[in-house]
Short mmCIF file of N, CA and C in Angstrom, two decimals:
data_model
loop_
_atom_site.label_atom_id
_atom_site.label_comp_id
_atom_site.label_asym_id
_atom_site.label_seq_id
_atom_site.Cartn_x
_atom_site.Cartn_y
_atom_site.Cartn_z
N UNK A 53 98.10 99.90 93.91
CA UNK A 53 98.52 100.81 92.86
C UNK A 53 98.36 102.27 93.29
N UNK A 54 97.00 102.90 93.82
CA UNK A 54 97.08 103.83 94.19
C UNK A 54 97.99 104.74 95.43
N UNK A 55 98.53 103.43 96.37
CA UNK A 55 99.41 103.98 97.24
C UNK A 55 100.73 104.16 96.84
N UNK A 56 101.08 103.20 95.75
CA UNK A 56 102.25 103.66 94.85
C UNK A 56 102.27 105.42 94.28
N UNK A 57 100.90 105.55 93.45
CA UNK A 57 101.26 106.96 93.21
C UNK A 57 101.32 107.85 94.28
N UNK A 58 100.19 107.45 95.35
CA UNK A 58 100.79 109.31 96.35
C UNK A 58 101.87 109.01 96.92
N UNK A 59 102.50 107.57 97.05
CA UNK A 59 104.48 107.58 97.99
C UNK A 59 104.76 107.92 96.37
N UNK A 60 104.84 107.73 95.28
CA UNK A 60 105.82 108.60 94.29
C UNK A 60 105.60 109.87 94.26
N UNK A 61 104.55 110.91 94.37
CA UNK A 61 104.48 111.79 94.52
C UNK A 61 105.22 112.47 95.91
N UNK A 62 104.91 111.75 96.58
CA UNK A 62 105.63 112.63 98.25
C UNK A 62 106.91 112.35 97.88
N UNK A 63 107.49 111.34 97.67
CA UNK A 63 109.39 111.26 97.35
C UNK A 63 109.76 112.45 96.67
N UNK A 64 109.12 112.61 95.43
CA UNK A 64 109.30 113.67 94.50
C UNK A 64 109.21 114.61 95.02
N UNK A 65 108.13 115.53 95.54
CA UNK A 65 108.22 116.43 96.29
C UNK A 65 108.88 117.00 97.49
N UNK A 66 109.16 115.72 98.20
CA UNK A 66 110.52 115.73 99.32
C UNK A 66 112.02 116.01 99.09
N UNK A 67 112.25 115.11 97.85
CA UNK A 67 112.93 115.13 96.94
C UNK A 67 113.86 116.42 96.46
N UNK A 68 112.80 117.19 95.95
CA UNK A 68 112.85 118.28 95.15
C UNK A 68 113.40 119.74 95.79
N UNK A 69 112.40 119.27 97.36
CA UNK A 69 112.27 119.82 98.47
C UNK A 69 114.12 120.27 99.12
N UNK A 70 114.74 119.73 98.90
CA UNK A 70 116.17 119.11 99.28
C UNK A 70 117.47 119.55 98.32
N UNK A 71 116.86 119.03 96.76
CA UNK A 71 117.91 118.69 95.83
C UNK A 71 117.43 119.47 94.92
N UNK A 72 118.30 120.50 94.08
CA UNK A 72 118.08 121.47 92.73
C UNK A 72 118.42 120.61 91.83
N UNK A 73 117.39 120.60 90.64
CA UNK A 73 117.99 119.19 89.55
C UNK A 73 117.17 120.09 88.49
N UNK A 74 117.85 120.27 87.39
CA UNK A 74 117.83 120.67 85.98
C UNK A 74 116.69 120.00 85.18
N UNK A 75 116.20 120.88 84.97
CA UNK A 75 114.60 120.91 83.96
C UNK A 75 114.62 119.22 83.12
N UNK A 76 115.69 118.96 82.72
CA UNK A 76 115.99 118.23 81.71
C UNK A 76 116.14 116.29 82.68
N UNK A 77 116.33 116.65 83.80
CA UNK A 77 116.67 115.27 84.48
C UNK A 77 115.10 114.97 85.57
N UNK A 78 114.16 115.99 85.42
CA UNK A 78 113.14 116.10 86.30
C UNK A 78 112.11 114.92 85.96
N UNK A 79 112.42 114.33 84.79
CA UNK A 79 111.58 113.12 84.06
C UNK A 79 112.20 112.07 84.90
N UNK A 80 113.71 111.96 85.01
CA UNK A 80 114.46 110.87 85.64
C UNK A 80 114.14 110.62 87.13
N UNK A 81 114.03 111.88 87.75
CA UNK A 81 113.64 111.99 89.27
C UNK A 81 111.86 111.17 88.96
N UNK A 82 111.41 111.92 88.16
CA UNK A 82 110.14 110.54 88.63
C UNK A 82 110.13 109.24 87.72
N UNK A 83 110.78 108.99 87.09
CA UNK A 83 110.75 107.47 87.47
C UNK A 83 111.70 107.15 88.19
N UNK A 84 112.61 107.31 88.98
CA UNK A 84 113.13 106.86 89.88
C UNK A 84 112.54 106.68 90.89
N UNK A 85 111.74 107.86 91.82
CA UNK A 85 110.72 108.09 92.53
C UNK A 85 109.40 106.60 92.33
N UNK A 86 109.07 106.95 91.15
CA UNK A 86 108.93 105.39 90.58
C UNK A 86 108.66 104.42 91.30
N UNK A 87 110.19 104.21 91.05
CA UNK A 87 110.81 102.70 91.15
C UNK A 87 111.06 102.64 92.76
N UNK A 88 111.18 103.50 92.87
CA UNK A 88 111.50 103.47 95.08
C UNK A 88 109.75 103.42 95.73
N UNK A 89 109.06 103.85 95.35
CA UNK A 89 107.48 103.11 95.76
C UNK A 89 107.58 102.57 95.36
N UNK A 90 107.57 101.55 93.83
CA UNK A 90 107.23 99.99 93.49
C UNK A 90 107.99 99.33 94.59
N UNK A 91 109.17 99.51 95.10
CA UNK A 91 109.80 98.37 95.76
C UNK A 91 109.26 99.00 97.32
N UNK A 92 108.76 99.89 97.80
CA UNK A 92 107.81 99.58 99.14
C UNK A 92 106.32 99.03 98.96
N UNK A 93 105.95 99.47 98.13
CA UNK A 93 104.27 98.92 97.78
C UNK A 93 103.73 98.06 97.21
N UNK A 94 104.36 97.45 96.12
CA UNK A 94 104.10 96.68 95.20
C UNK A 94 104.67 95.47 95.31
N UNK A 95 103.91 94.32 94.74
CA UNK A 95 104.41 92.67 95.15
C UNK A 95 104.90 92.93 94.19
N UNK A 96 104.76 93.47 92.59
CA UNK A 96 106.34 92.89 91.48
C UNK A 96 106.53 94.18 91.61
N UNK A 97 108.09 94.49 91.37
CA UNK A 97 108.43 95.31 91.48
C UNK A 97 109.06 95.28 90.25
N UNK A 98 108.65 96.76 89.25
CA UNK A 98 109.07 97.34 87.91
C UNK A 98 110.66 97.10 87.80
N UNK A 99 110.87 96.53 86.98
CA UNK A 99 112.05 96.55 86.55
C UNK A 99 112.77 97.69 86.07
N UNK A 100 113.60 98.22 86.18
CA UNK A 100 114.76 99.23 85.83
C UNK A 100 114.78 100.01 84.13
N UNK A 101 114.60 98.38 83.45
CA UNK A 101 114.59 98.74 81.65
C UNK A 101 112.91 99.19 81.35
N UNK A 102 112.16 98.46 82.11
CA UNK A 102 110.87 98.81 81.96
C UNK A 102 110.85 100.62 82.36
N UNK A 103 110.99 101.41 83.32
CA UNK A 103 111.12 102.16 83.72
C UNK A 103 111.70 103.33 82.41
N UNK A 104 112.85 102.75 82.09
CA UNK A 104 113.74 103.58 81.01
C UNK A 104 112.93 103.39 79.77
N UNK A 105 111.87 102.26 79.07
CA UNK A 105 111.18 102.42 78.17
C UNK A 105 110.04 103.66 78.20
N UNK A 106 109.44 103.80 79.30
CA UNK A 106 108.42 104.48 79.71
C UNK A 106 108.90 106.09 79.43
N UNK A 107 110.04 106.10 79.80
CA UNK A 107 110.60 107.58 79.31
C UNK A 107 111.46 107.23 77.77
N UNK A 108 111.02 106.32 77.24
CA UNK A 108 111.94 106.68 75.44
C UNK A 108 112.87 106.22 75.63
N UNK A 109 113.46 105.55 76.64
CA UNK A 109 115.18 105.84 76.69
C UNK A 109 115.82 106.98 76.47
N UNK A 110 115.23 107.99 77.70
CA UNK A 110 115.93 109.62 77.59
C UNK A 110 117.03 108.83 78.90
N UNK A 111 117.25 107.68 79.36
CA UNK A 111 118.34 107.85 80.36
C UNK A 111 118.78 106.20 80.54
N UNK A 112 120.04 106.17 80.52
CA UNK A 112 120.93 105.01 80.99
C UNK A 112 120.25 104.42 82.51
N UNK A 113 120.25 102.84 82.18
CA UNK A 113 120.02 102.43 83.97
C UNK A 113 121.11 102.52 84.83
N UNK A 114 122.28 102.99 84.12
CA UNK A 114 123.05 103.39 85.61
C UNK A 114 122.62 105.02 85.85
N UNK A 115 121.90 105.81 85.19
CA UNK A 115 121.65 107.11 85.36
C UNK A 115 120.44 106.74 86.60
N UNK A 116 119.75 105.72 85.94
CA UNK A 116 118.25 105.67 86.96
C UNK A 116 119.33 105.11 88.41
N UNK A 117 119.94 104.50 88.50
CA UNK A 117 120.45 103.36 89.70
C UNK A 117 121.13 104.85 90.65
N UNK A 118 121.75 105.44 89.42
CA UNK A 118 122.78 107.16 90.43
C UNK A 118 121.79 107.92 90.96
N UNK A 119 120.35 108.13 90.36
CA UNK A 119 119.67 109.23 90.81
C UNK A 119 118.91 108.20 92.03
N UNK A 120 118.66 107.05 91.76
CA UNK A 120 117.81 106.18 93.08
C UNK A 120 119.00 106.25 94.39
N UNK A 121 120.18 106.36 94.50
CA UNK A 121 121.31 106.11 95.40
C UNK A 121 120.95 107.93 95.90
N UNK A 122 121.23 109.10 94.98
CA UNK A 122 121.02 110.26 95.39
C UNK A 122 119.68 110.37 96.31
N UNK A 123 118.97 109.95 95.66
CA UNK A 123 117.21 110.01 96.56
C UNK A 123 117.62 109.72 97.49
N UNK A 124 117.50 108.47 97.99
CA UNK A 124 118.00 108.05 98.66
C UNK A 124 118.18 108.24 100.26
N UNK A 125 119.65 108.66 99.76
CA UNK A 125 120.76 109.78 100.60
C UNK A 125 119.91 111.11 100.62
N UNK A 126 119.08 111.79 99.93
CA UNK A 126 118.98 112.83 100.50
C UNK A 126 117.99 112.69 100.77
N UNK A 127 117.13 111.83 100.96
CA UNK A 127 115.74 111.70 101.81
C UNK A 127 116.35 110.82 102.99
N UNK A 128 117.65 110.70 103.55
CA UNK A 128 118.27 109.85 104.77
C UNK A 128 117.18 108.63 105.22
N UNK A 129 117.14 107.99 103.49
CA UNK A 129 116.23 106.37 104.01
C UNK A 129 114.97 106.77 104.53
N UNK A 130 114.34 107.85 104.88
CA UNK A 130 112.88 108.12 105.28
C UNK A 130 112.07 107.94 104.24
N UNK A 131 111.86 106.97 103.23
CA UNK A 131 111.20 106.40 102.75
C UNK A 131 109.45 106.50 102.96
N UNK A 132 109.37 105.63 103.80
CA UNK A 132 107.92 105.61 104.06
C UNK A 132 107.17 106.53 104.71
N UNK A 133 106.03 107.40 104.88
CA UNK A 133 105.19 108.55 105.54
C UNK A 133 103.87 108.40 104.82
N UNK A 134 103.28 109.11 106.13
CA UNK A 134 101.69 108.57 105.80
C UNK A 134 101.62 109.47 105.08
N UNK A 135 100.83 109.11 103.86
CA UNK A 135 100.18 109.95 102.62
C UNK A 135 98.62 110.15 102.69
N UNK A 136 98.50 110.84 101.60
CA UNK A 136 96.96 111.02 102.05
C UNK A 136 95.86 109.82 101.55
N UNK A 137 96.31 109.00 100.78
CA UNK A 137 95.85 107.90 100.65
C UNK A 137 95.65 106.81 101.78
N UNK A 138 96.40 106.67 102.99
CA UNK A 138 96.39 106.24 104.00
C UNK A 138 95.70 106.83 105.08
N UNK A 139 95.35 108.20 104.81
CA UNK A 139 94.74 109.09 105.50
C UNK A 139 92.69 108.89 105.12
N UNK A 140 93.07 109.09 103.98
CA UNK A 140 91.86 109.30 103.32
C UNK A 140 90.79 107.68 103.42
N UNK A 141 91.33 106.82 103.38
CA UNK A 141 91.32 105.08 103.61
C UNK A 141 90.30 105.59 104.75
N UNK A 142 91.29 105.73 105.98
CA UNK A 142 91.00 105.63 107.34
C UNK A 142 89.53 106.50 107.78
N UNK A 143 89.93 107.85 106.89
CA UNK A 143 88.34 108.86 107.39
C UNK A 143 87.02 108.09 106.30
N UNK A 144 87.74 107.65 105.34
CA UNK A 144 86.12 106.85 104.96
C UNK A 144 85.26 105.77 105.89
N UNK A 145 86.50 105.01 106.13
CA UNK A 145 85.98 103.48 106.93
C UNK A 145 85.68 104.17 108.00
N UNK A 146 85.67 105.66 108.74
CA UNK A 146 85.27 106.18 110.06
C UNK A 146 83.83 106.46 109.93
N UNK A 147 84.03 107.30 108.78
CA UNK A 147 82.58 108.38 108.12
C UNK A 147 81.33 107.22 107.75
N UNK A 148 82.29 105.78 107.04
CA UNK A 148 80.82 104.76 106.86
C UNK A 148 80.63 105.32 105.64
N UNK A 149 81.22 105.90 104.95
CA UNK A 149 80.73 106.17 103.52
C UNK A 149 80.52 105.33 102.29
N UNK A 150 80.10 105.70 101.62
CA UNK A 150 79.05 104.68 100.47
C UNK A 150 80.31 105.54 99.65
N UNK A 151 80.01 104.22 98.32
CA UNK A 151 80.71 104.57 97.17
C UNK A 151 80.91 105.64 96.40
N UNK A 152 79.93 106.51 96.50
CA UNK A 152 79.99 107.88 95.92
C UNK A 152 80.61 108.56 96.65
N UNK A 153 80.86 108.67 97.59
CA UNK A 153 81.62 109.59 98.72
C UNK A 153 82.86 109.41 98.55
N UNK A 154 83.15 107.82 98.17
CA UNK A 154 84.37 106.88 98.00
C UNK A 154 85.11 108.00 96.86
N UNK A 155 84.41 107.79 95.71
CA UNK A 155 85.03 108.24 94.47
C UNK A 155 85.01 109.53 93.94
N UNK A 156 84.38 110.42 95.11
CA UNK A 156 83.94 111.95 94.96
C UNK A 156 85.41 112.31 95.95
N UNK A 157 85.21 111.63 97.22
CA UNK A 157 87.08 111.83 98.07
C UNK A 157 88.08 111.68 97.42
N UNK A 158 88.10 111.12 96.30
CA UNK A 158 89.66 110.53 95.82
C UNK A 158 89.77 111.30 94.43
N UNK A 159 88.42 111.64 94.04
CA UNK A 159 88.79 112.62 92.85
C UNK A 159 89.39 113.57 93.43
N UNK A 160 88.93 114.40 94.37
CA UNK A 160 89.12 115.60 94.98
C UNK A 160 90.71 115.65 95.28
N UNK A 161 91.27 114.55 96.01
CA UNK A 161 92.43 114.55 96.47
C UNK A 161 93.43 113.55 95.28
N UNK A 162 92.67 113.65 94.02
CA UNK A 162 93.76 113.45 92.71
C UNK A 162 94.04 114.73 92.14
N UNK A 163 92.76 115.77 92.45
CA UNK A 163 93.27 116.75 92.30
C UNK A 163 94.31 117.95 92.95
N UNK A 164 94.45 117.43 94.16
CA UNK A 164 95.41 118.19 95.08
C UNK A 164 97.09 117.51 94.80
N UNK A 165 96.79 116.28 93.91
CA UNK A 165 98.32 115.92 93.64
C UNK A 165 99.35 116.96 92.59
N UNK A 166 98.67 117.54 92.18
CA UNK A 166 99.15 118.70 90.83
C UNK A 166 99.15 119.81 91.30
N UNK A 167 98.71 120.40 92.70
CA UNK A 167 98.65 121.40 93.33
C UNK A 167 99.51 122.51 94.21
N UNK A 168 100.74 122.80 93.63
CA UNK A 168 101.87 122.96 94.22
C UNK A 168 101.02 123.82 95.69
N UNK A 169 100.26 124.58 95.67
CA UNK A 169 99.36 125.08 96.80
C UNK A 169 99.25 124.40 97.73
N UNK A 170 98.90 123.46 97.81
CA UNK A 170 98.62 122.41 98.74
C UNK A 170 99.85 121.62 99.19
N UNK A 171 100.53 121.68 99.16
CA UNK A 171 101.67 121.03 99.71
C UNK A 171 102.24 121.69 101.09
N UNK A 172 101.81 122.65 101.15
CA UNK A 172 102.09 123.29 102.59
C UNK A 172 100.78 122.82 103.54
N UNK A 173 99.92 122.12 103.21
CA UNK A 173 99.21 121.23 104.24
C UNK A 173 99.54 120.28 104.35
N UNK A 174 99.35 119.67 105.47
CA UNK A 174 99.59 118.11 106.21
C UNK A 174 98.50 117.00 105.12
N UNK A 175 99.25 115.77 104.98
CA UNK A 175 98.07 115.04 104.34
C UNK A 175 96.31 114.23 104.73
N UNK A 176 97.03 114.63 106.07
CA UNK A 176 95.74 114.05 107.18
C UNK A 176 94.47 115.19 106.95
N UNK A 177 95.15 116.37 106.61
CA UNK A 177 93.96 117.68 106.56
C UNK A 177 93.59 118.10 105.28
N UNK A 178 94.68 117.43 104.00
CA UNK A 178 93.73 116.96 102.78
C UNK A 178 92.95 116.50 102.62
N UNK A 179 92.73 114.85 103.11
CA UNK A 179 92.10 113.97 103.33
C UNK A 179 90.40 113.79 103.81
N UNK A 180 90.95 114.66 104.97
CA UNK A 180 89.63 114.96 105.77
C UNK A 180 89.10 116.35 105.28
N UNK A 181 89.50 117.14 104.20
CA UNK A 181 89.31 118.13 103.83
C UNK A 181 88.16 117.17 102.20
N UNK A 182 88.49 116.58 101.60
CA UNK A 182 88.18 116.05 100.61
C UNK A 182 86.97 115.23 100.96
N UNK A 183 87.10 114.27 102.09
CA UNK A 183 85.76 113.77 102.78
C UNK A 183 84.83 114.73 103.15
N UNK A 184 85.04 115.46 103.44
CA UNK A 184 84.18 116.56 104.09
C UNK A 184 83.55 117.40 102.91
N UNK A 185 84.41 117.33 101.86
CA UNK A 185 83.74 118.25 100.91
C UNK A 185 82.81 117.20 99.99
N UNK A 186 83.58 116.16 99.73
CA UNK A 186 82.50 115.32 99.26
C UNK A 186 80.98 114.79 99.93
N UNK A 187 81.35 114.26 101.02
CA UNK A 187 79.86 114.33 101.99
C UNK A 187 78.70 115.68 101.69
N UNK A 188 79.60 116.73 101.58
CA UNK A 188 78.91 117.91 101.71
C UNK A 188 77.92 118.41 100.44
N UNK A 189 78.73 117.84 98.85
CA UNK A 189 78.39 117.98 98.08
C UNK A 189 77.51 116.91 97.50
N UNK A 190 77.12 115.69 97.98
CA UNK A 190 76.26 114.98 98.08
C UNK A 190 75.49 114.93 98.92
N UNK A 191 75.39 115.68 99.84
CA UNK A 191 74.25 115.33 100.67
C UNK A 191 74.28 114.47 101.49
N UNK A 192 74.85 113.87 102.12
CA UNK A 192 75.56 112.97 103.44
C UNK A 192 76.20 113.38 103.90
N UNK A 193 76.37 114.45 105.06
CA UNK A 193 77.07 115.06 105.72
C UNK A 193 76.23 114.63 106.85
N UNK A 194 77.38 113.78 107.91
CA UNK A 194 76.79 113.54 109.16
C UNK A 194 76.94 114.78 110.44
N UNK A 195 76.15 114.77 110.78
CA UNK A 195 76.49 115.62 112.14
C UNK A 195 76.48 115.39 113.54
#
């Protein structure tokens, strides 16, 4: 579940990165975004109407199916990239960290998901930016 949200977040932001889309369709871009991580990450993959309930029915599933074909195409199928969740995984199981470190890293880097600031860093130097601060602020900082 959690690698679902940071690949919906990076689509979106890649996304966005690419394509000018109107205040009003920016709800549609993420659940579409969505629905393109459920079908890399996830064993069931969200259904389409499920998706369109979640937003009210502000949009037709051929609106969701046009904006998933646009993504798409303008992310040229590059789909998958390491996120910082894959990043962040890897520097714990390095660091040997205990559970508090666990859940002090991932707060930190739930908070860099809302951070338009941070998006001009790499996710590998979030990651290890968030371990490092958590170690630090508990008192387990190896040297």
């Amino acid at each position: 579940m959690e690698k679902t949200l940071y690949l919906t977040m990076n689509l979106i932001d890649r996304f966005l990165t690419v394509q000018s889309v109107i205040r009003k369709k920016l709800q549609l871009v993420g659940i579409t975004a969505l629905l393109l991580a459920c079908k890399y990450e996830e064993v069931f993959v969200s259904v389409v109407e499920d998706l369109i309930l979640i937003s009210e029915k502000a949009y037709a599933r051929k609106e969701v199916l046009e904006m998933e074909k646009l993504m798409v195409n303008a992310l040229h199928l590059n789909m998958i990239v390491p996120t910082t969740y894959v990043f962040i995984r890897r520097f714990l199981k390095a660091s040997q960290s205990d559970k508090k470190v666990e859940l002090v890293s991932f707060f930190l880097i739930q908070l860099c998901l809302v951070e338009y600031e941070l998006l001009r860093f790499p996710p590998s130097m979030l990651a290890a930016a968030a371990v490092f601060t958590a170690q630090c602020t508990l008192g387990v900082s190896r040297e």
